[in-house]
Coordinates of C-alpha atoms and ligand atoms in Angstrom, one line a residue:
M6 CA -19.7 -41.6 -16.3
L7 CA -16.5 -42.4 -14.1
T8 CA -15.8 -45.1 -11.9
I9 CA -12.9 -45.0 -9.7
T10 CA -12.1 -48.7 -8.4
N11 CA -10.0 -50.0 -5.5
I12 CA -10.5 -47.2 -2.9
K13 CA -11.2 -47.4 0.7
R14 CA -13.3 -45.1 3.1
A15 CA -11.6 -43.4 5.8
G16 CA -11.4 -46.2 8.8
S17 CA -12.3 -48.9 6.7
D18 CA -9.9 -51.5 4.9
A19 CA -12.3 -52.7 2.3
L20 CA -11.8 -52.0 -1.4
E21 CA -14.8 -50.4 -2.8
S22 CA -15.3 -48.2 -6.1
I23 CA -17.5 -45.3 -6.3
T24 CA -19.1 -44.1 -9.6
I25 CA -19.5 -40.5 -10.7
E26 CA -22.2 -39.1 -13.3
E27 CA -22.8 -35.7 -14.6
G28 CA -20.8 -34.1 -11.6
L29 CA -22.5 -36.1 -9.2
I30 CA -21.8 -39.2 -7.1
K31 CA -24.1 -41.6 -8.4
G32 CA -22.9 -44.4 -5.8
W33 CA -20.8 -47.0 -4.1
N34 CA -19.9 -50.4 -5.5
L35 CA -22.2 -50.3 -8.6
P36 CA -21.5 -52.2 -11.8
V37 CA -18.4 -50.7 -13.2
E38 CA -19.1 -48.7 -16.6
G39 CA -17.6 -45.9 -18.4
K40 CA -14.2 -44.5 -17.7
V41 CA -12.4 -46.5 -14.8
I42 CA -9.4 -45.1 -12.8
D43 CA -7.4 -47.6 -10.3
G44 CA -7.6 -46.0 -7.1
Q45 CA -4.6 -48.3 -6.1
G46 CA -5.8 -48.9 -2.6
G47 CA -5.9 -45.1 -1.6
T48 CA -8.3 -43.3 0.7
L49 CA -11.4 -41.6 -0.8
A50 CA -12.3 -38.2 1.0
P51 CA -14.3 -35.1 0.1
A52 CA -11.8 -32.9 -2.0
F53 CA -10.5 -30.3 0.5
T54 CA -11.6 -26.6 0.7
E55 CA -9.0 -23.9 1.2
L56 CA -10.5 -20.7 2.8
H57 CA -7.3 -18.7 2.6
A58 CA -5.0 -18.5 -0.6
H59 CA -3.2 -15.9 -2.6
L60 CA -3.3 -16.4 -6.1
R61 CA -1.8 -13.2 -7.2
E62 CA -4.2 -12.8 -10.1
P63 CA -4.8 -9.8 -11.5
G64 CA -1.5 -8.1 -11.7
Q65 CA 1.2 -10.4 -9.9
T66 CA 1.2 -13.3 -11.9
E67 CA 5.0 -13.3 -11.8
K68 CA 4.3 -14.9 -8.2
E69 CA 1.5 -16.9 -9.1
D70 CA -1.7 -17.1 -11.5
L71 CA -5.0 -18.8 -11.6
A72 CA -3.7 -21.8 -13.7
S73 CA -0.8 -22.2 -11.6
G74 CA -2.3 -21.7 -8.3
L75 CA -5.7 -23.8 -9.0
A76 CA -3.4 -26.4 -10.6
A77 CA -1.3 -26.4 -7.3
A78 CA -4.6 -26.5 -5.1
A79 CA -5.8 -29.6 -7.2
A80 CA -2.2 -31.3 -6.4
G81 CA -2.8 -30.7 -3.0
G82 CA -6.3 -32.4 -3.1
Y83 CA -8.4 -29.2 -2.9
G84 CA -11.5 -29.0 -4.8
T85 CA -12.5 -25.5 -3.8
V86 CA -10.3 -22.2 -3.1
V87 CA -11.4 -19.0 -1.8
S88 CA -8.8 -16.5 -3.4
M89 CA -7.6 -13.5 -1.3
P90 CA -8.2 -10.0 -3.0
N91 CA -5.0 -8.3 -2.3
T92 CA -4.2 -8.4 -6.0
R93 CA -3.1 -5.3 -8.3
P94 CA -5.7 -4.0 -8.8
V95 CA -7.6 -5.3 -5.6
V96 CA -10.6 -7.2 -6.2
D97 CA -13.1 -4.6 -4.9
D98 CA -14.7 -4.5 -8.2
P99 CA -17.9 -6.8 -9.4
A100 CA -16.1 -7.0 -12.8
I101 CA -13.0 -8.4 -11.4
V102 CA -14.8 -11.0 -9.3
R103 CA -16.8 -12.2 -12.5
A104 CA -13.8 -12.1 -14.6
L105 CA -11.9 -14.3 -12.2
I106 CA -14.9 -16.7 -11.7
E107 CA -15.1 -17.0 -15.5
K108 CA -11.6 -17.4 -16.1
A109 CA -11.0 -20.1 -13.7
Q110 CA -14.1 -21.9 -14.9
G111 CA -12.4 -22.6 -18.1
L112 CA -9.3 -24.2 -16.3
G113 CA -11.0 -27.6 -15.1
L114 CA -8.8 -27.4 -11.9
A115 CA -10.1 -26.6 -8.4
R116 CA -13.2 -24.4 -8.2
L117 CA -12.5 -20.7 -7.5
R118 CA -14.6 -18.7 -5.0
P119 CA -12.9 -15.4 -5.0
A120 CA -13.0 -13.3 -1.7
A121 CA -13.5 -9.7 -2.3
A122 CA -12.1 -6.8 -0.4
L123 CA -14.3 -5.3 2.3
T124 CA -13.1 -1.7 1.6
K125 CA -12.2 0.2 -1.5
G126 CA -8.5 -0.6 -2.3
Q127 CA -8.3 -2.4 1.0
Q128 CA -7.5 0.8 2.4
G129 CA -9.6 0.4 5.4
E130 CA -11.7 3.4 5.3
Q131 CA -14.5 3.2 2.9
L132 CA -16.8 0.0 2.5
A133 CA -16.5 -1.5 -1.1
E134 CA -19.9 -2.2 -2.9
L135 CA -20.6 -5.2 -0.9
S136 CA -24.1 -6.5 -2.3
Y137 CA -22.7 -6.0 -5.8
L138 CA -19.8 -7.8 -5.0
K139 CA -21.9 -10.6 -3.6
A140 CA -24.2 -10.4 -6.5
A141 CA -21.0 -11.1 -8.9
G142 CA -20.0 -14.0 -6.8
A143 CA -17.8 -12.7 -4.0
A144 CA -17.5 -15.6 -1.6
M145 CA -16.7 -13.5 1.5
F146 CA -15.1 -10.2 2.4
T147 CA -11.8 -9.4 3.8
D148 CA -8.9 -6.9 3.3
D149 CA -6.4 -9.8 4.5
G150 CA -3.0 -8.5 3.7
Q151 CA -4.1 -5.4 5.4
T152 CA -5.3 -5.3 9.0
N153 CA -8.5 -3.1 9.3
E154 CA -7.2 -0.3 11.6
N155 CA -10.3 1.5 11.5
A156 CA -12.7 -0.3 13.9
R157 CA -15.9 2.0 13.0
T158 CA -15.3 0.7 9.4
L159 CA -15.1 -2.8 10.3
R160 CA -18.3 -2.4 12.6
L161 CA -20.0 -0.9 9.7
G162 CA -18.8 -3.7 7.4
L163 CA -19.8 -6.1 9.9
E164 CA -23.6 -4.6 9.8
Y165 CA -23.7 -4.4 6.1
A166 CA -22.2 -8.0 5.5
G167 CA -24.5 -9.5 8.3
S168 CA -27.6 -8.0 6.4
L169 CA -26.2 -9.9 3.1
D170 CA -25.5 -13.1 5.1
M171 CA -21.9 -13.0 4.2
V172 CA -19.0 -13.9 6.3
I173 CA -16.3 -11.1 6.8
S174 CA -12.7 -12.8 7.5
V175 CA -10.0 -10.6 9.3
H176 CA -6.2 -10.5 9.2
A177 CA -6.1 -9.7 13.1
E178 CA -3.1 -7.8 13.9
D179 CA -2.8 -4.3 15.5
A180 CA -0.7 -2.6 13.0
S181 CA 0.7 0.1 15.6
L182 CA 2.0 -3.0 17.8
R183 CA 3.3 -5.0 14.8
A184 CA 5.0 -1.8 13.9
G185 CA 8.2 -3.3 11.9
G186 CA 8.2 -6.5 13.4
V187 CA 9.6 -9.0 11.0
M188 CA 9.3 -12.2 13.5
N189 CA 7.7 -13.3 16.7
E190 CA 8.9 -10.8 19.7
G191 CA 10.6 -13.0 22.3
P192 CA 14.0 -14.5 23.3
V193 CA 14.9 -15.5 19.8
S194 CA 14.2 -11.8 18.1
E195 CA 16.1 -10.4 21.0
A196 CA 19.1 -12.6 20.4
L197 CA 19.0 -11.9 16.7
G198 CA 18.6 -8.4 17.4
L199 CA 15.8 -8.4 15.0
P200 CA 12.5 -6.2 15.5
G201 CA 9.9 -8.4 16.9
N202 CA 6.0 -8.6 16.4
P203 CA 4.5 -9.1 20.0
V204 CA 1.7 -11.3 21.0
A205 CA -0.3 -8.5 22.0
A206 CA -0.6 -7.2 18.1
E207 CA -2.7 -10.2 17.6
A208 CA -4.5 -10.7 20.8
A209 CA -5.5 -7.1 21.3
R210 CA -7.0 -7.0 17.8
V211 CA -8.9 -10.2 18.3
A212 CA -10.1 -8.7 21.5
R213 CA -11.2 -5.8 19.8
D214 CA -12.9 -7.7 16.7
M215 CA -14.8 -10.1 19.2
E216 CA -16.5 -6.9 20.8
L217 CA -17.4 -5.7 17.3
V218 CA -19.1 -9.1 16.8
A219 CA -20.8 -8.6 20.2
Q220 CA -22.2 -5.5 18.8
T221 CA -23.4 -6.5 15.3
G222 CA -24.3 -10.0 15.9
A223 CA -22.6 -10.5 12.4
R224 CA -20.2 -13.4 11.3
L225 CA -16.7 -13.0 11.6
H226 CA -13.8 -15.5 10.8
V227 CA -10.6 -14.9 12.4
Q228 CA -7.7 -15.9 9.8
H229 CA -4.4 -17.5 10.5
L230 CA -4.6 -17.6 14.4
S231 CA -0.8 -18.0 15.7
T232 CA -0.8 -17.4 19.4
A233 CA -2.3 -19.2 22.3
R234 CA -3.5 -16.0 23.8
A235 CA -5.6 -15.4 20.9
L236 CA -7.1 -18.5 20.5
D237 CA -8.2 -18.0 24.1
I238 CA -10.0 -15.1 23.4
V239 CA -11.7 -16.6 20.1
R240 CA -12.9 -19.5 22.7
E241 CA -14.2 -17.0 25.1
A242 CA -16.1 -15.4 22.6
K243 CA -17.5 -18.8 21.4
G244 CA -18.5 -19.6 24.9
R245 CA -20.7 -16.4 24.8
G246 CA -22.5 -17.8 21.8
L247 CA -20.9 -15.1 19.2
P248 CA -20.8 -16.2 15.7
V249 CA -17.3 -16.2 15.4
T250 CA -15.0 -18.8 13.8
C251 CA -11.2 -19.1 13.3
E252 CA -8.5 -21.2 11.2
V253 CA -5.0 -22.1 11.8
C254 CA -2.5 -22.7 9.2
P255 CA 0.0 -25.7 9.1
H256 CA 3.0 -23.6 9.0
H257 CA 2.1 -22.1 12.5
L258 CA 1.9 -25.8 13.8
T259 CA 5.0 -27.1 12.3
L260 CA 7.5 -24.2 12.6
T261 CA 8.7 -22.0 15.2
D262 CA 10.6 -18.6 15.6
E263 CA 13.6 -20.9 16.1
A264 CA 13.7 -21.2 12.3
L265 CA 14.6 -17.6 11.9
R266 CA 18.1 -18.1 13.3
S267 CA 18.8 -19.1 9.7
F268 CA 18.1 -15.4 8.6
D269 CA 16.3 -17.2 6.0
A270 CA 13.3 -15.1 4.7
I271 CA 11.6 -18.1 3.6
Y272 CA 10.3 -18.1 7.2
K273 CA 8.8 -14.9 7.2
V274 CA 5.3 -14.8 7.5
A275 CA 2.4 -12.6 8.8
P276 CA 1.3 -13.3 11.5
P277 CA 4.7 -14.6 12.1
L278 CA 5.9 -18.2 13.7
R279 CA 5.6 -18.2 17.0
T280 CA 7.0 -20.7 19.8
Q281 CA 6.5 -24.2 20.4
A282 CA 4.2 -23.5 23.3
D283 CA 1.9 -21.7 20.8
A284 CA 2.1 -24.5 18.3
D285 CA 1.2 -27.1 20.9
Y286 CA -1.7 -25.0 22.0
L287 CA -3.2 -24.4 18.6
L288 CA -2.7 -28.1 18.1
Q289 CA -5.0 -28.7 21.1
G290 CA -7.4 -26.2 19.5
L291 CA -7.6 -28.7 16.5
L292 CA -8.3 -31.4 18.8
D293 CA -10.6 -29.9 21.2
G294 CA -13.0 -28.1 18.1
S295 CA -12.1 -24.7 19.4
V296 CA -10.3 -24.0 15.9
D297 CA -13.0 -24.4 13.0
C298 CA -10.6 -25.6 10.2
L299 CA -7.3 -25.5 8.6
A300 CA -6.2 -23.1 6.0
T301 CA -2.9 -22.5 4.6
D302 CA -2.6 -18.9 3.6
H303 CA -1.0 -20.2 0.6
A304 CA 1.4 -17.0 -0.2
P305 CA 3.7 -17.1 -3.2
H306 CA 6.3 -14.8 -3.8
T307 CA 9.2 -15.1 -6.4
R308 CA 12.5 -16.4 -5.2
A309 CA 14.2 -13.3 -5.7
E310 CA 11.7 -11.6 -3.4
K311 CA 12.4 -14.2 -0.8
E312 CA 16.1 -14.0 -1.0
R313 CA 16.2 -10.4 0.3
D314 CA 17.2 -9.7 3.7
L315 CA 14.5 -10.6 6.5
L316 CA 13.7 -6.8 6.8
E317 CA 12.9 -6.1 3.1
A318 CA 11.6 -9.7 1.9
P319 CA 7.8 -9.9 1.8
S320 CA 5.9 -12.2 4.2
G321 CA 4.4 -15.5 3.0
I322 CA 5.0 -19.2 2.5
A323 CA 3.3 -21.2 -0.3
Y324 CA 2.6 -24.7 0.5
I325 CA -1.0 -25.4 -0.8
E326 CA 0.7 -28.8 -2.5
L327 CA 1.8 -30.2 0.9
A328 CA -0.9 -29.2 3.7
F329 CA -2.3 -32.5 3.8
P330 CA 1.0 -34.7 3.9
L331 CA 2.4 -32.4 6.2
M332 CA -0.5 -32.6 8.6
W333 CA -0.9 -36.3 8.3
T334 CA 2.6 -37.0 8.7
R335 CA 3.3 -34.8 11.6
F336 CA 0.0 -35.0 13.5
G337 CA -1.8 -37.9 12.2
E338 CA -1.6 -40.1 15.0
Q339 CA -3.0 -37.2 17.4
L340 CA -5.6 -35.7 15.1
G341 CA -6.8 -39.0 13.6
L342 CA -7.6 -39.2 9.9
D343 CA -11.4 -38.3 10.3
R344 CA -10.8 -35.1 12.5
L345 CA -8.0 -34.1 10.2
I346 CA -10.1 -34.6 7.1
D347 CA -13.0 -32.5 8.8
L348 CA -10.8 -29.8 9.3
M349 CA -10.0 -29.5 5.5
T350 CA -13.5 -30.2 4.4
V351 CA -16.7 -29.8 6.8
G352 CA -14.9 -27.2 8.8
P353 CA -14.2 -24.7 6.2
A354 CA -17.8 -25.6 4.8
R355 CA -19.3 -24.7 8.2
V356 CA -17.4 -21.5 8.3
M357 CA -18.9 -20.3 5.0
G358 CA -22.3 -21.7 5.4
W359 CA -22.0 -23.8 2.2
P360 CA -23.5 -27.3 2.1
E361 CA -21.4 -29.8 4.0
P362 CA -19.1 -32.1 1.5
S363 CA -20.1 -35.6 1.6
L364 CA -19.4 -38.8 -0.3
E365 CA -22.9 -40.2 -0.6
A366 CA -24.9 -40.5 -3.7
G367 CA -26.2 -37.2 -5.0
A368 CA -23.5 -35.1 -3.5
P369 CA -21.4 -33.1 -6.0
A370 CA -18.3 -35.2 -7.3
D371 CA -15.5 -33.4 -5.7
V372 CA -13.2 -36.2 -4.1
V373 CA -9.6 -37.0 -3.7
V374 CA -7.9 -40.2 -3.4
L375 CA -4.9 -40.3 -0.8
D376 CA -2.0 -42.2 -0.5
L377 CA -1.7 -42.4 3.2
Q378 CA 1.4 -44.9 3.4
T379 CA 3.9 -44.1 0.9
E380 CA 6.7 -41.9 1.8
R381 CA 8.0 -39.4 -0.8
E382 CA 10.3 -36.4 -0.7
V383 CA 9.2 -33.0 -0.9
N384 CA 10.6 -31.7 -4.2
P385 CA 9.6 -28.4 -4.8
A386 CA 10.8 -28.3 -8.4
Q387 CA 7.7 -30.6 -9.1
F388 CA 5.4 -28.0 -7.6
K389 CA 2.5 -26.5 -9.7
S390 CA 2.9 -23.5 -7.8
K391 CA 5.3 -20.8 -9.3
A392 CA 6.9 -20.6 -5.9
K393 CA 9.1 -23.7 -6.5
F394 CA 10.9 -23.6 -2.9
T395 CA 9.7 -24.6 0.4
P396 CA 10.7 -24.7 4.1
W397 CA 9.9 -28.6 4.0
A398 CA 12.0 -29.4 0.8
G399 CA 13.7 -32.8 1.1
E400 CA 11.5 -34.0 3.9
R401 CA 9.9 -37.4 3.8
L402 CA 5.9 -37.1 3.9
R403 CA 3.3 -39.6 3.6
G404 CA -0.4 -38.5 2.4
W405 CA -0.1 -37.3 -0.9
P406 CA -2.9 -36.8 -2.9
T407 CA -3.0 -39.2 -6.0
L408 CA -5.9 -38.1 -7.8
T409 CA -8.3 -35.1 -7.4
I410 CA -11.9 -34.8 -9.1
V411 CA -13.7 -31.6 -9.2
A412 CA -17.5 -31.7 -10.5
G413 CA -16.6 -35.2 -11.9
Q414 CA -13.6 -34.1 -14.0
V415 CA -10.1 -35.2 -13.4
A416 CA -8.4 -32.0 -12.1
Y417 CA -5.2 -33.7 -10.9
Q418 CA -3.6 -37.2 -11.6
R419 CA -0.2 -38.2 -10.1
Q420 CA 1.8 -39.3 -13.0
D421 CA 4.4 -41.3 -11.3
Ligands
LIG4 O1 2.4 -13.8 5.0 C1 1.5 -13.4 4.5 N1 1.6 -13.2 3.2 N2 0.7 -12.6 5.2 C2 -0.5 -12.0 4.7 O2 -1.3 -11.3 5.3 C3 -0.3 -11.5 3.3 C4 0.7 -12.6 2.5 C5 0.6 -12.1 1.2 O3 -0.2 -11.5 0.7 O4 1.7 -12.3 0.8

């Protein structure tokens, strides 16, 4: 039994308490018993769900591993994380899915729901053993990091995954158009003399994929939309009633290609940072409901790798610990607390077809307490992630998680 006292629900100023028993919410404002944690006036929300994180295990544990990545997630207020399969080896084997789930269960941090590769070795040609991967516990199928160049394979994958009632998520960039682009193609890339990645690489690929959804009727989730044009295409597909969902990442809302003027590869990410007009347009998509959820694409690399020059450095920004504070500080007023929380809880659950997170009695006790007021400086040295550097170092943000409970157990509690 655990009771969290002195907490508010979003939209209310009343101080209440919530009692948790055997991994479930028992009820609100019950007589206090068992272990007590003082919520210190924070706001209680369902713990967040991350549909897109690179935890790098197996094989690249110098960048991140399950323990560091799931601790970082819990510190960011996440109760559930879908890990990407672009590891070494690739997660295309049911035994790896099972091993990841088993290992994560022993950690007592955020829950892990591993995604499995859609194709063997993420090579894009031969479908992986999708039904066995599902039976092993795979949450979804994706070749993220790779780009599903073979449309026929993706079509077959959609038919197969659809028959299993599983979601496929796609990294929608046309590799031939992206070519060697290391940043958004536009006036800034031209001024810097750096190879650009055009809007059409994303938009053309999203348009192709919408046709495959129309053909198959299967569920497709478009990852990390970065351009206004691609969002329009998704919106149009939704208007046709196609079973399409999409996510946007906070880095595409808060940073633009102007950041590359620093020539710092910390800003190199795929798809790339775009223009302010794109960022503004994506934010409108969060407001009008055409974007289904937020996801971070937490993509840790070693500092040495990210200190290479822009042409050589790998793509990726790792900031699962900052996602809520960043969004709340920058866009809290426009989005409102309820919408922001929905985009990180109910939104991802609906994409997956999972039960909607709730704070009612009987719901799983996966909750987060958020300090919406206190400004704190971002100090990457304190990150749980192995990637202890970030574009937002030194910024003052509000909305820090102070306590994350997963299955009724403390997965994170701020110490200072
Ligand atoms: O920026 C990215 N990093 N985009 C991807 O698609 C892959 C990811 C990674 O694995 O580092």
